[in-house]
Amino acid sequence: MKPQPSEPSRYWRHSLWLVLACLLAWFLITLVPLLLGAINTDATLFGWPWLFALAAFCVPVLYLLIIGVYALVMDRFDRAAHASRSKQ
């Protein structure tokens, strides 16, 4: 029978997975406009070329979304870890 992981190791394992998921999302969000740069299109968004508008307006908003998701999920992890520690 496998021993149950201790609460701190479980907390840090979840935290590490969250950081890795956020880094993967950041990497993909950063690369998509660069990869789409090879596609030559005449489309515009708000009067700007589509790719420039995507990189200038959407990508920073998505970065903020990643930060917000990280903060919310880590807050839940912290509350759960604090509750389990206070029960002991």
JSON list of N, CA and C in Angstrom, two decimals:
[
{"chain": "A", "resi": 1, "resn": "MET", "atom": "N", "xyz": [0.82, -1.18, 0.00]},
{"chain": "A", "resi": 1, "resn": "MET", "atom": "CA", "xyz": [0.00, 0.00, 0.00]},
{"chain": "A", "resi": 1, "resn": "MET", "atom": "C", "xyz": [0.88, 1.26, 0.00]},
{"chain": "A", "resi": 2, "resn": "LYS", "atom": "N", "xyz": [0.51, 2.19, -0.83]},
{"chain": "A", "resi": 2, "resn": "LYS", "atom": "CA", "xyz": [1.27, 3.42, -0.95]},
{"chain": "A", "resi": 2, "resn": "LYS", "atom": "C", "xyz": [0.91, 4.38, 0.18]},
{"chain": "A", "resi": 3, "resn": "PRO", "atom": "N", "xyz": [1.90, 5.02, 0.78]},
{"chain": "A", "resi": 3, "resn": "PRO", "atom": "CA", "xyz": [1.57, 6.00, 1.81]},
{"chain": "A", "resi": 3, "resn": "PRO", "atom": "C", "xyz": [0.92, 7.23, 1.18]},
{"chain": "A", "resi": 4, "resn": "GLN", "atom": "N", "xyz": [0.00, 7.83, 1.92]},
{"chain": "A", "resi": 4, "resn": "GLN", "atom": "CA", "xyz": [-0.67, 9.04, 1.43]},
{"chain": "A", "resi": 4, "resn": "GLN", "atom": "C", "xyz": [0.33, 10.19, 1.44]},
{"chain": "A", "resi": 5, "resn": "PRO", "atom": "N", "xyz": [0.31, 11.03, 0.38]},
{"chain": "A", "resi": 5, "resn": "PRO", "atom": "CA", "xyz": [1.23, 12.16, 0.38]},
{"chain": "A", "resi": 5, "resn": "PRO", "atom": "C", "xyz": [0.85, 13.14, 1.48]},
{"chain": "A", "resi": 6, "resn": "SER", "atom": "N", "xyz": [1.86, 13.73, 2.05]},
{"chain": "A", "resi": 6, "resn": "SER", "atom": "CA", "xyz": [1.58, 14.72, 3.10]},
{"chain": "A", "resi": 6, "resn": "SER", "atom": "C", "xyz": [0.93, 15.95, 2.47]},
{"chain": "A", "resi": 7, "resn": "GLU", "atom": "N", "xyz": [0.27, 16.72, 3.29]},
{"chain": "A", "resi": 7, "resn": "GLU", "atom": "CA", "xyz": [-0.46, 17.89, 2.81]},
{"chain": "A", "resi": 7, "resn": "GLU", "atom": "C", "xyz": [0.46, 18.92, 2.14]},
{"chain": "A", "resi": 8, "resn": "PRO", "atom": "N", "xyz": [1.64, 19.23, 2.71]},
{"chain": "A", "resi": 8, "resn": "PRO", "atom": "CA", "xyz": [2.51, 20.19, 2.03]},
{"chain": "A", "resi": 8, "resn": "PRO", "atom": "C", "xyz": [2.98, 19.72, 0.65]},
{"chain": "A", "resi": 9, "resn": "SER", "atom": "N", "xyz": [3.30, 18.42, 0.53]},
{"chain": "A", "resi": 9, "resn": "SER", "atom": "CA", "xyz": [3.77, 17.95, -0.78]},
{"chain": "A", "resi": 9, "resn": "SER", "atom": "C", "xyz": [2.63, 17.97, -1.79]},
{"chain": "A", "resi": 10, "resn": "ARG", "atom": "N", "xyz": [1.42, 17.68, -1.35]},
{"chain": "A", "resi": 10, "resn": "ARG", "atom": "CA", "xyz": [0.26, 17.74, -2.25]},
{"chain": "A", "resi": 10, "resn": "ARG", "atom": "C", "xyz": [0.00, 19.18, -2.69]},
{"chain": "A", "resi": 11, "resn": "TYR", "atom": "N", "xyz": [0.12, 20.10, -1.75]},
{"chain": "A", "resi": 11, "resn": "TYR", "atom": "CA", "xyz": [-0.06, 21.53, -2.06]},
{"chain": "A", "resi": 11, "resn": "TYR", "atom": "C", "xyz": [0.94, 21.97, -3.11]},
{"chain": "A", "resi": 12, "resn": "TRP", "atom": "N", "xyz": [2.21, 21.64, -2.90]},
{"chain": "A", "resi": 12, "resn": "TRP", "atom": "CA", "xyz": [3.23, 22.08, -3.84]},
{"chain": "A", "resi": 12, "resn": "TRP", "atom": "C", "xyz": [3.12, 21.37, -5.18]},
{"chain": "A", "resi": 13, "resn": "ARG", "atom": "N", "xyz": [2.66, 20.14, -5.19]},
{"chain": "A", "resi": 13, "resn": "ARG", "atom": "CA", "xyz": [2.46, 19.44, -6.46]},
{"chain": "A", "resi": 13, "resn": "ARG", "atom": "C", "xyz": [1.36, 20.13, -7.27]},
{"chain": "A", "resi": 14, "resn": "HIS", "atom": "N", "xyz": [0.25, 20.48, -6.61]},
{"chain": "A", "resi": 14, "resn": "HIS", "atom": "CA", "xyz": [-0.82, 21.21, -7.29]},
{"chain": "A", "resi": 14, "resn": "HIS", "atom": "C", "xyz": [-0.35, 22.58, -7.76]},
{"chain": "A", "resi": 15, "resn": "SER", "atom": "N", "xyz": [0.43, 23.23, -6.91]},
{"chain": "A", "resi": 15, "resn": "SER", "atom": "CA", "xyz": [0.96, 24.54, -7.27]},
{"chain": "A", "resi": 15, "resn": "SER", "atom": "C", "xyz": [1.88, 24.45, -8.49]},
{"chain": "A", "resi": 16, "resn": "LEU", "atom": "N", "xyz": [2.71, 23.44, -8.52]},
{"chain": "A", "resi": 16, "resn": "LEU", "atom": "CA", "xyz": [3.62, 23.25, -9.66]},
{"chain": "A", "resi": 16, "resn": "LEU", "atom": "C", "xyz": [2.85, 23.00, -10.94]},
{"chain": "A", "resi": 17, "resn": "TRP", "atom": "N", "xyz": [1.81, 22.15, -10.87]},
{"chain": "A", "resi": 17, "resn": "TRP", "atom": "CA", "xyz": [1.00, 21.90, -12.06]},
{"chain": "A", "resi": 17, "resn": "TRP", "atom": "C", "xyz": [0.31, 23.16, -12.55]},
{"chain": "A", "resi": 18, "resn": "LEU", "atom": "N", "xyz": [-0.14, 23.99, -11.64]},
{"chain": "A", "resi": 18, "resn": "LEU", "atom": "CA", "xyz": [-0.78, 25.24, -12.03]},
{"chain": "A", "resi": 18, "resn": "LEU", "atom": "C", "xyz": [0.22, 26.17, -12.71]},
{"chain": "A", "resi": 19, "resn": "VAL", "atom": "N", "xyz": [1.41, 26.27, -12.16]},
{"chain": "A", "resi": 19, "resn": "VAL", "atom": "CA", "xyz": [2.45, 27.11, -12.77]},
{"chain": "A", "resi": 19, "resn": "VAL", "atom": "C", "xyz": [2.80, 26.59, -14.17]},
{"chain": "A", "resi": 20, "resn": "LEU", "atom": "N", "xyz": [2.93, 25.29, -14.32]},
{"chain": "A", "resi": 20, "resn": "LEU", "atom": "CA", "xyz": [3.25, 24.72, -15.63]},
{"chain": "A", "resi": 20, "resn": "LEU", "atom": "C", "xyz": [2.13, 24.96, -16.63]},
{"chain": "A", "resi": 21, "resn": "ALA", "atom": "N", "xyz": [0.88, 24.85, -16.18]},
{"chain": "A", "resi": 21, "resn": "ALA", "atom": "CA", "xyz": [-0.25, 25.12, -17.08]},
{"chain": "A", "resi": 21, "resn": "ALA", "atom": "C", "xyz": [-0.27, 26.59, -17.49]},
{"chain": "A", "resi": 22, "resn": "CYS", "atom": "N", "xyz": [0.01, 27.48, -16.56]},
{"chain": "A", "resi": 22, "resn": "CYS", "atom": "CA", "xyz": [0.05, 28.91, -16.90]},
{"chain": "A", "resi": 22, "resn": "CYS", "atom": "C", "xyz": [1.19, 29.22, -17.86]},
{"chain": "A", "resi": 23, "resn": "LEU", "atom": "N", "xyz": [2.34, 28.59, -17.66]},
{"chain": "A", "resi": 23, "resn": "LEU", "atom": "CA", "xyz": [3.46, 28.79, -18.58]},
{"chain": "A", "resi": 23, "resn": "LEU", "atom": "C", "xyz": [3.15, 28.26, -19.97]},
{"chain": "A", "resi": 24, "resn": "LEU", "atom": "N", "xyz": [2.48, 27.12, -20.04]},
{"chain": "A", "resi": 24, "resn": "LEU", "atom": "CA", "xyz": [2.10, 26.58, -21.34]},
{"chain": "A", "resi": 24, "resn": "LEU", "atom": "C", "xyz": [1.12, 27.52, -22.05]},
{"chain": "A", "resi": 25, "resn": "ALA", "atom": "N", "xyz": [0.14, 28.02, -21.31]},
{"chain": "A", "resi": 25, "resn": "ALA", "atom": "CA", "xyz": [-0.81, 28.97, -21.90]},
{"chain": "A", "resi": 25, "resn": "ALA", "atom": "C", "xyz": [-0.09, 30.22, -22.37]},
{"chain": "A", "resi": 26, "resn": "TRP", "atom": "N", "xyz": [0.83, 30.75, -21.55]},
{"chain": "A", "resi": 26, "resn": "TRP", "atom": "CA", "xyz": [1.60, 31.94, -21.93]},
{"chain": "A", "resi": 26, "resn": "TRP", "atom": "C", "xyz": [2.41, 31.68, -23.20]},
{"chain": "A", "resi": 27, "resn": "PHE", "atom": "N", "xyz": [3.04, 30.53, -23.27]},
{"chain": "A", "resi": 27, "resn": "PHE", "atom": "CA", "xyz": [3.86, 30.18, -24.43]},
{"chain": "A", "resi": 27, "resn": "PHE", "atom": "C", "xyz": [3.00, 30.11, -25.70]},
{"chain": "A", "resi": 28, "resn": "LEU", "atom": "N", "xyz": [1.85, 29.46, -25.60]},
{"chain": "A", "resi": 28, "resn": "LEU", "atom": "CA", "xyz": [0.98, 29.34, -26.77]},
{"chain": "A", "resi": 28, "resn": "LEU", "atom": "C", "xyz": [0.40, 30.70, -27.19]},
{"chain": "A", "resi": 29, "resn": "ILE", "atom": "N", "xyz": [0.01, 31.49, -26.21]},
{"chain": "A", "resi": 29, "resn": "ILE", "atom": "CA", "xyz": [-0.54, 32.81, -26.52]},
{"chain": "A", "resi": 29, "resn": "ILE", "atom": "C", "xyz": [0.52, 33.69, -27.17]},
{"chain": "A", "resi": 30, "resn": "THR", "atom": "N", "xyz": [1.76, 33.54, -26.76]},
{"chain": "A", "resi": 30, "resn": "THR", "atom": "CA", "xyz": [2.85, 34.33, -27.35]},
{"chain": "A", "resi": 30, "resn": "THR", "atom": "C", "xyz": [3.17, 33.85, -28.76]},
{"chain": "A", "resi": 31, "resn": "LEU", "atom": "N", "xyz": [3.12, 32.54, -28.98]},
{"chain": "A", "resi": 31, "resn": "LEU", "atom": "CA", "xyz": [3.52, 32.01, -30.29]},
{"chain": "A", "resi": 31, "resn": "LEU", "atom": "C", "xyz": [2.46, 32.14, -31.37]},
{"chain": "A", "resi": 32, "resn": "VAL", "atom": "N", "xyz": [1.19, 32.14, -31.00]},
{"chain": "A", "resi": 32, "resn": "VAL", "atom": "CA", "xyz": [0.13, 32.15, -32.02]},
{"chain": "A", "resi": 32, "resn": "VAL", "atom": "C", "xyz": [0.24, 33.35, -32.95]},
{"chain": "A", "resi": 33, "resn": "PRO", "atom": "N", "xyz": [0.39, 34.58, -32.46]},
{"chain": "A", "resi": 33, "resn": "PRO", "atom": "CA", "xyz": [0.54, 35.70, -33.41]},
{"chain": "A", "resi": 33, "resn": "PRO", "atom": "C", "xyz": [1.79, 35.58, -34.28]},
{"chain": "A", "resi": 34, "resn": "LEU", "atom": "N", "xyz": [2.86, 35.04, -33.71]},
{"chain": "A", "resi": 34, "resn": "LEU", "atom": "CA", "xyz": [4.08, 34.87, -34.50]},
{"chain": "A", "resi": 34, "resn": "LEU", "atom": "C", "xyz": [3.88, 33.84, -35.60]},
{"chain": "A", "resi": 35, "resn": "LEU", "atom": "N", "xyz": [3.21, 32.75, -35.29]},
{"chain": "A", "resi": 35, "resn": "LEU", "atom": "CA", "xyz": [2.96, 31.72, -36.30]},
{"chain": "A", "resi": 35, "resn": "LEU", "atom": "C", "xyz": [1.96, 32.19, -37.34]},
{"chain": "A", "resi": 36, "resn": "LEU", "atom": "N", "xyz": [1.00, 32.99, -36.90]},
{"chain": "A", "resi": 36, "resn": "LEU", "atom": "CA", "xyz": [0.02, 33.52, -37.85]},
{"chain": "A", "resi": 36, "resn": "LEU", "atom": "C", "xyz": [0.61, 34.61, -38.74]},
{"chain": "A", "resi": 37, "resn": "GLY", "atom": "N", "xyz": [1.79, 35.11, -38.38]},
{"chain": "A", "resi": 37, "resn": "GLY", "atom": "CA", "xyz": [2.45, 36.14, -39.18]},
{"chain": "A", "resi": 37, "resn": "GLY", "atom": "C", "xyz": [2.77, 35.66, -40.59]},
{"chain": "A", "resi": 38, "resn": "ALA", "atom": "N", "xyz": [2.92, 34.37, -40.75]},
{"chain": "A", "resi": 38, "resn": "ALA", "atom": "CA", "xyz": [3.21, 33.81, -42.07]},
{"chain": "A", "resi": 38, "resn": "ALA", "atom": "C", "xyz": [2.00, 33.88, -42.99]},
{"chain": "A", "resi": 39, "resn": "ILE", "atom": "N", "xyz": [0.81, 34.00, -42.39]},
{"chain": "A", "resi": 39, "resn": "ILE", "atom": "CA", "xyz": [-0.42, 34.08, -43.19]},
{"chain": "A", "resi": 39, "resn": "ILE", "atom": "C", "xyz": [-0.61, 35.54, -43.61]},
{"chain": "A", "resi": 40, "resn": "ASN", "atom": "N", "xyz": [-0.66, 35.76, -44.86]},
{"chain": "A", "resi": 40, "resn": "ASN", "atom": "CA", "xyz": [-0.84, 37.11, -45.37]},
{"chain": "A", "resi": 40, "resn": "ASN", "atom": "C", "xyz": [-2.32, 37.37, -45.57]},
{"chain": "A", "resi": 41, "resn": "THR", "atom": "N", "xyz": [-2.87, 38.27, -44.79]},
{"chain": "A", "resi": 41, "resn": "THR", "atom": "CA", "xyz": [-4.29, 38.56, -44.88]},
{"chain": "A", "resi": 41, "resn": "THR", "atom": "C", "xyz": [-4.51, 40.07, -44.90]},
{"chain": "A", "resi": 42, "resn": "ASP", "atom": "N", "xyz": [-5.58, 40.48, -45.55]},
{"chain": "A", "resi": 42, "resn": "ASP", "atom": "CA", "xyz": [-5.91, 41.90, -45.62]},
{"chain": "A", "resi": 42, "resn": "ASP", "atom": "C", "xyz": [-6.99, 42.29, -44.62]},
{"chain": "A", "resi": 43, "resn": "ALA", "atom": "N", "xyz": [-7.34, 41.39, -43.74]},
{"chain": "A", "resi": 43, "resn": "ALA", "atom": "CA", "xyz": [-8.40, 41.66, -42.77]},
{"chain": "A", "resi": 43, "resn": "ALA", "atom": "C", "xyz": [-7.94, 42.72, -41.77]},
{"chain": "A", "resi": 44, "resn": "THR", "atom": "N", "xyz": [-8.91, 43.49, -41.27]},
{"chain": "A", "resi": 44, "resn": "THR", "atom": "CA", "xyz": [-8.59, 44.51, -40.29]},
{"chain": "A", "resi": 44, "resn": "THR", "atom": "C", "xyz": [-9.50, 44.35, -39.06]},
{"chain": "A", "resi": 45, "resn": "LEU", "atom": "N", "xyz": [-9.01, 44.85, -37.96]},
{"chain": "A", "resi": 45, "resn": "LEU", "atom": "CA", "xyz": [-9.77, 44.85, -36.71]},
{"chain": "A", "resi": 45, "resn": "LEU", "atom": "C", "xyz": [-9.53, 46.21, -36.06]},
{"chain": "A", "resi": 46, "resn": "PHE", "atom": "N", "xyz": [-10.60, 46.97, -35.88]},
{"chain": "A", "resi": 46, "resn": "PHE", "atom": "CA", "xyz": [-10.51, 48.34, -35.36]},
{"chain": "A", "resi": 46, "resn": "PHE", "atom": "C", "xyz": [-9.64, 49.22, -36.24]},
{"chain": "A", "resi": 47, "resn": "GLY", "atom": "N", "xyz": [-9.61, 48.93, -37.53]},
{"chain": "A", "resi": 47, "resn": "GLY", "atom": "CA", "xyz": [-8.82, 49.71, -38.47]},
{"chain": "A", "resi": 47, "resn": "GLY", "atom": "C", "xyz": [-7.36, 49.33, -38.56]},
{"chain": "A", "resi": 48, "resn": "TRP", "atom": "N", "xyz": [-6.94, 48.42, -37.74]},
{"chain": "A", "resi": 48, "resn": "TRP", "atom": "CA", "xyz": [-5.55, 47.95, -37.75]},
{"chain": "A", "resi": 48, "resn": "TRP", "atom": "C", "xyz": [-5.48, 46.62, -38.49]},
{"chain": "A", "resi": 49, "resn": "PRO", "atom": "N", "xyz": [-4.32, 46.29, -39.06]},
{"chain": "A", "resi": 49, "resn": "PRO", "atom": "CA", "xyz": [-4.17, 44.94, -39.64]},
{"chain": "A", "resi": 49, "resn": "PRO", "atom": "C", "xyz": [-4.49, 43.89, -38.57]},
{"chain": "A", "resi": 50, "resn": "TRP", "atom": "N", "xyz": [-5.15, 42.82, -38.97]},
{"chain": "A", "resi": 50, "resn": "TRP", "atom": "CA", "xyz": [-5.67, 41.83, -38.05]},
{"chain": "A", "resi": 50, "resn": "TRP", "atom": "C", "xyz": [-4.60, 41.28, -37.12]},
{"chain": "A", "resi": 51, "resn": "LEU", "atom": "N", "xyz": [-3.46, 40.92, -37.66]},
{"chain": "A", "resi": 51, "resn": "LEU", "atom": "CA", "xyz": [-2.41, 40.32, -36.84]},
{"chain": "A", "resi": 51, "resn": "LEU", "atom": "C", "xyz": [-1.85, 41.32, -35.84]},
{"chain": "A", "resi": 52, "resn": "PHE", "atom": "N", "xyz": [-1.67, 42.56, -36.27]},
{"chain": "A", "resi": 52, "resn": "PHE", "atom": "CA", "xyz": [-1.17, 43.58, -35.34]},
{"chain": "A", "resi": 52, "resn": "PHE", "atom": "C", "xyz": [-2.18, 43.81, -34.22]},
{"chain": "A", "resi": 53, "resn": "ALA", "atom": "N", "xyz": [-3.46, 43.88, -34.57]},
{"chain": "A", "resi": 53, "resn": "ALA", "atom": "CA", "xyz": [-4.50, 44.09, -33.55]},
{"chain": "A", "resi": 53, "resn": "ALA", "atom": "C", "xyz": [-4.54, 42.92, -32.57]},
{"chain": "A", "resi": 54, "resn": "LEU", "atom": "N", "xyz": [-4.37, 41.71, -33.08]},
{"chain": "A", "resi": 54, "resn": "LEU", "atom": "CA", "xyz": [-4.35, 40.54, -32.21]},
{"chain": "A", "resi": 54, "resn": "LEU", "atom": "C", "xyz": [-3.19, 40.63, -31.22]},
{"chain": "A", "resi": 55, "resn": "ALA", "atom": "N", "xyz": [-2.02, 40.97, -31.72]},
{"chain": "A", "resi": 55, "resn": "ALA", "atom": "CA", "xyz": [-0.84, 41.05, -30.86]},
{"chain": "A", "resi": 55, "resn": "ALA", "atom": "C", "xyz": [-0.91, 42.24, -29.90]},
{"chain": "A", "resi": 56, "resn": "ALA", "atom": "N", "xyz": [-1.46, 43.35, -30.37]},
{"chain": "A", "resi": 56, "resn": "ALA", "atom": "CA", "xyz": [-1.45, 44.57, -29.56]},
{"chain": "A", "resi": 56, "resn": "ALA", "atom": "C", "xyz": [-2.57, 44.62, -28.53]},
{"chain": "A", "resi": 57, "resn": "PHE", "atom": "N", "xyz": [-3.73, 44.10, -28.86]},
{"chain": "A", "resi": 57, "resn": "PHE", "atom": "CA", "xyz": [-4.88, 44.25, -27.98]},
{"chain": "A", "resi": 57, "resn": "PHE", "atom": "C", "xyz": [-5.25, 42.96, -27.25]},
{"chain": "A", "resi": 58, "resn": "CYS", "atom": "N", "xyz": [-5.28, 41.86, -27.94]},
{"chain": "A", "resi": 58, "resn": "CYS", "atom": "CA", "xyz": [-5.78, 40.61, -27.35]},
{"chain": "A", "resi": 58, "resn": "CYS", "atom": "C", "xyz": [-4.76, 39.91, -26.47]},
{"chain": "A", "resi": 59, "resn": "VAL", "atom": "N", "xyz": [-3.52, 39.87, -26.89]},
{"chain": "A", "resi": 59, "resn": "VAL", "atom": "CA", "xyz": [-2.50, 39.13, -26.15]},
{"chain": "A", "resi": 59, "resn": "VAL", "atom": "C", "xyz": [-2.30, 39.70, -24.74]},
{"chain": "A", "resi": 60, "resn": "PRO", "atom": "N", "xyz": [-2.17, 41.02, -24.55]},
{"chain": "A", "resi": 60, "resn": "PRO", "atom": "CA", "xyz": [-2.04, 41.52, -23.18]},
{"chain": "A", "resi": 60, "resn": "PRO", "atom": "C", "xyz": [-3.26, 41.21, -22.30]},
{"chain": "A", "resi": 61, "resn": "VAL", "atom": "N", "xyz": [-4.45, 41.23, -22.88]},
{"chain": "A", "resi": 61, "resn": "VAL", "atom": "CA", "xyz": [-5.65, 40.88, -22.12]},
{"chain": "A", "resi": 61, "resn": "VAL", "atom": "C", "xyz": [-5.60, 39.41, -21.70]},
{"chain": "A", "resi": 62, "resn": "LEU", "atom": "N", "xyz": [-5.13, 38.56, -22.58]},
{"chain": "A", "resi": 62, "resn": "LEU", "atom": "CA", "xyz": [-5.01, 37.14, -22.23]},
{"chain": "A", "resi": 62, "resn": "LEU", "atom": "C", "xyz": [-3.94, 36.91, -21.16]},
{"chain": "A", "resi": 63, "resn": "TYR", "atom": "N", "xyz": [-2.86, 37.70, -21.20]},
{"chain": "A", "resi": 63, "resn": "TYR", "atom": "CA", "xyz": [-1.86, 37.62, -20.14]},
{"chain": "A", "resi": 63, "resn": "TYR", "atom": "C", "xyz": [-2.48, 37.97, -18.79]},
{"chain": "A", "resi": 64, "resn": "LEU", "atom": "N", "xyz": [-3.29, 39.02, -18.76]},
{"chain": "A", "resi": 64, "resn": "LEU", "atom": "CA", "xyz": [-3.97, 39.40, -17.52]},
{"chain": "A", "resi": 64, "resn": "LEU", "atom": "C", "xyz": [-4.94, 38.31, -17.06]},
{"chain": "A", "resi": 65, "resn": "LEU", "atom": "N", "xyz": [-5.58, 37.65, -18.01]},
{"chain": "A", "resi": 65, "resn": "LEU", "atom": "CA", "xyz": [-6.47, 36.55, -17.68]},
{"chain": "A", "resi": 65, "resn": "LEU", "atom": "C", "xyz": [-5.70, 35.39, -17.04]},
{"chain": "A", "resi": 66, "resn": "ILE", "atom": "N", "xyz": [-4.53, 35.09, -17.55]},
{"chain": "A", "resi": 66, "resn": "ILE", "atom": "CA", "xyz": [-3.69, 34.04, -16.96]},
{"chain": "A", "resi": 66, "resn": "ILE", "atom": "C", "xyz": [-3.35, 34.41, -15.51]},
{"chain": "A", "resi": 67, "resn": "ILE", "atom": "N", "xyz": [-2.98, 35.66, -15.28]},
{"chain": "A", "resi": 67, "resn": "ILE", "atom": "CA", "xyz": [-2.64, 36.11, -13.93]},
{"chain": "A", "resi": 67, "resn": "ILE", "atom": "C", "xyz": [-3.85, 35.99, -13.01]},
{"chain": "A", "resi": 68, "resn": "GLY", "atom": "N", "xyz": [-5.02, 36.38, -13.50]},
{"chain": "A", "resi": 68, "resn": "GLY", "atom": "CA", "xyz": [-6.23, 36.29, -12.69]},
{"chain": "A", "resi": 68, "resn": "GLY", "atom": "C", "xyz": [-6.60, 34.87, -12.35]},
{"chain": "A", "resi": 69, "resn": "VAL", "atom": "N", "xyz": [-6.50, 33.98, -13.31]},
{"chain": "A", "resi": 69, "resn": "VAL", "atom": "CA", "xyz": [-6.80, 32.56, -13.05]},
{"chain": "A", "resi": 69, "resn": "VAL", "atom": "C", "xyz": [-5.81, 32.00, -12.04]},
{"chain": "A", "resi": 70, "resn": "TYR", "atom": "N", "xyz": [-4.54, 32.32, -12.20]},
{"chain": "A", "resi": 70, "resn": "TYR", "atom": "CA", "xyz": [-3.54, 31.85, -11.25]},
{"chain": "A", "resi": 70, "resn": "TYR", "atom": "C", "xyz": [-3.86, 32.33, -9.84]},
{"chain": "A", "resi": 71, "resn": "ALA", "atom": "N", "xyz": [-4.18, 33.61, -9.71]},
{"chain": "A", "resi": 71, "resn": "ALA", "atom": "CA", "xyz": [-4.47, 34.17, -8.39]},
{"chain": "A", "resi": 71, "resn": "ALA", "atom": "C", "xyz": [-5.70, 33.51, -7.76]},
{"chain": "A", "resi": 72, "resn": "LEU", "atom": "N", "xyz": [-6.75, 33.30, -8.54]},
{"chain": "A", "resi": 72, "resn": "LEU", "atom": "CA", "xyz": [-7.95, 32.68, -7.99]},
{"chain": "A", "resi": 72, "resn": "LEU", "atom": "C", "xyz": [-7.71, 31.23, -7.57]},
{"chain": "A", "resi": 73, "resn": "VAL", "atom": "N", "xyz": [-7.04, 30.47, -8.41]},
{"chain": "A", "resi": 73, "resn": "VAL", "atom": "CA", "xyz": [-6.80, 29.06, -8.09]},
{"chain": "A", "resi": 73, "resn": "VAL", "atom": "C", "xyz": [-5.85, 28.93, -6.90]},
{"chain": "A", "resi": 74, "resn": "MET", "atom": "N", "xyz": [-4.81, 29.75, -6.86]},
{"chain": "A", "resi": 74, "resn": "MET", "atom": "CA", "xyz": [-3.89, 29.67, -5.72]},
{"chain": "A", "resi": 74, "resn": "MET", "atom": "C", "xyz": [-4.57, 30.10, -4.44]},
{"chain": "A", "resi": 75, "resn": "ASP", "atom": "N", "xyz": [-5.50, 31.05, -4.51]},
{"chain": "A", "resi": 75, "resn": "ASP", "atom": "CA", "xyz": [-6.26, 31.44, -3.33]},
{"chain": "A", "resi": 75, "resn": "ASP", "atom": "C", "xyz": [-7.06, 30.27, -2.80]},
{"chain": "A", "resi": 76, "resn": "ARG", "atom": "N", "xyz": [-7.67, 29.51, -3.70]},
{"chain": "A", "resi": 76, "resn": "ARG", "atom": "CA", "xyz": [-8.40, 28.31, -3.27]},
{"chain": "A", "resi": 76, "resn": "ARG", "atom": "C", "xyz": [-7.47, 27.27, -2.67]},
{"chain": "A", "resi": 77, "resn": "PHE", "atom": "N", "xyz": [-6.30, 27.06, -3.30]},
{"chain": "A", "resi": 77, "resn": "PHE", "atom": "CA", "xyz": [-5.33, 26.12, -2.75]},
{"chain": "A", "resi": 77, "resn": "PHE", "atom": "C", "xyz": [-4.89, 26.56, -1.35]},
{"chain": "A", "resi": 78, "resn": "ASP", "atom": "N", "xyz": [-4.61, 27.85, -1.19]},
{"chain": "A", "resi": 78, "resn": "ASP", "atom": "CA", "xyz": [-4.17, 28.37, 0.11]},
{"chain": "A", "resi": 78, "resn": "ASP", "atom": "C", "xyz": [-5.24, 28.20, 1.17]},
{"chain": "A", "resi": 79, "resn": "ARG", "atom": "N", "xyz": [-6.48, 28.51, 0.82]},
{"chain": "A", "resi": 79, "resn": "ARG", "atom": "CA", "xyz": [-7.57, 28.37, 1.80]},
{"chain": "A", "resi": 79, "resn": "ARG", "atom": "C", "xyz": [-7.76, 26.90, 2.20]},
{"chain": "A", "resi": 80, "resn": "ALA", "atom": "N", "xyz": [-7.69, 26.00, 1.22]},
{"chain": "A", "resi": 80, "resn": "ALA", "atom": "CA", "xyz": [-7.85, 24.58, 1.53]},
{"chain": "A", "resi": 80, "resn": "ALA", "atom": "C", "xyz": [-6.69, 24.08, 2.40]},
{"chain": "A", "resi": 81, "resn": "ALA", "atom": "N", "xyz": [-5.47, 24.51, 2.09]},
{"chain": "A", "resi": 81, "resn": "ALA", "atom": "CA", "xyz": [-4.32, 24.08, 2.88]},
{"chain": "A", "resi": 81, "resn": "ALA", "atom": "C", "xyz": [-4.40, 24.65, 4.30]},
{"chain": "A", "resi": 82, "resn": "HIS", "atom": "N", "xyz": [-4.84, 25.89, 4.43]},
{"chain": "A", "resi": 82, "resn": "HIS", "atom": "CA", "xyz": [-4.95, 26.50, 5.75]},
{"chain": "A", "resi": 82, "resn": "HIS", "atom": "C", "xyz": [-6.06, 25.81, 6.56]},
{"chain": "A", "resi": 83, "resn": "ALA", "atom": "N", "xyz": [-7.16, 25.47, 5.90]},
{"chain": "A", "resi": 83, "resn": "ALA", "atom": "CA", "xyz": [-8.25, 24.78, 6.60]},
{"chain": "A", "resi": 83, "resn": "ALA", "atom": "C", "xyz": [-7.80, 23.40, 7.07]},
{"chain": "A", "resi": 84, "resn": "SER", "atom": "N", "xyz": [-7.06, 22.68, 6.23]},
{"chain": "A", "resi": 84, "resn": "SER", "atom": "CA", "xyz": [-6.62, 21.34, 6.64]},
{"chain": "A", "resi": 84, "resn": "SER", "atom": "C", "xyz": [-5.58, 21.42, 7.75]},
{"chain": "A", "resi": 85, "resn": "ARG", "atom": "N", "xyz": [-4.75, 22.47, 7.76]},
{"chain": "A", "resi": 85, "resn": "ARG", "atom": "CA", "xyz": [-3.77, 22.63, 8.83]},
{"chain": "A", "resi": 85, "resn": "ARG", "atom": "C", "xyz": [-4.44, 23.00, 10.15]},
{"chain": "A", "resi": 86, "resn": "SER", "atom": "N", "xyz": [-5.50, 23.79, 10.07]},
{"chain": "A", "resi": 86, "resn": "SER", "atom": "CA", "xyz": [-6.17, 24.20, 11.30]},
{"chain": "A", "resi": 86, "resn": "SER", "atom": "C", "xyz": [-6.98, 23.06, 11.92]},
{"chain": "A", "resi": 87, "resn": "LYS", "atom": "N", "xyz": [-7.37, 22.08, 11.09]},
{"chain": "A", "resi": 87, "resn": "LYS", "atom": "CA", "xyz": [-8.10, 20.92, 11.61]},
{"chain": "A", "resi": 87, "resn": "LYS", "atom": "C", "xyz": [-7.19, 19.98, 12.40]},
{"chain": "A", "resi": 88, "resn": "GLN", "atom": "N", "xyz": [-5.90, 20.00, 12.05]},
{"chain": "A", "resi": 88, "resn": "GLN", "atom": "CA", "xyz": [-4.97, 19.07, 12.69]},
{"chain": "A", "resi": 88, "resn": "GLN", "atom": "C", "xyz": [-4.57, 19.53, 14.03]}
]
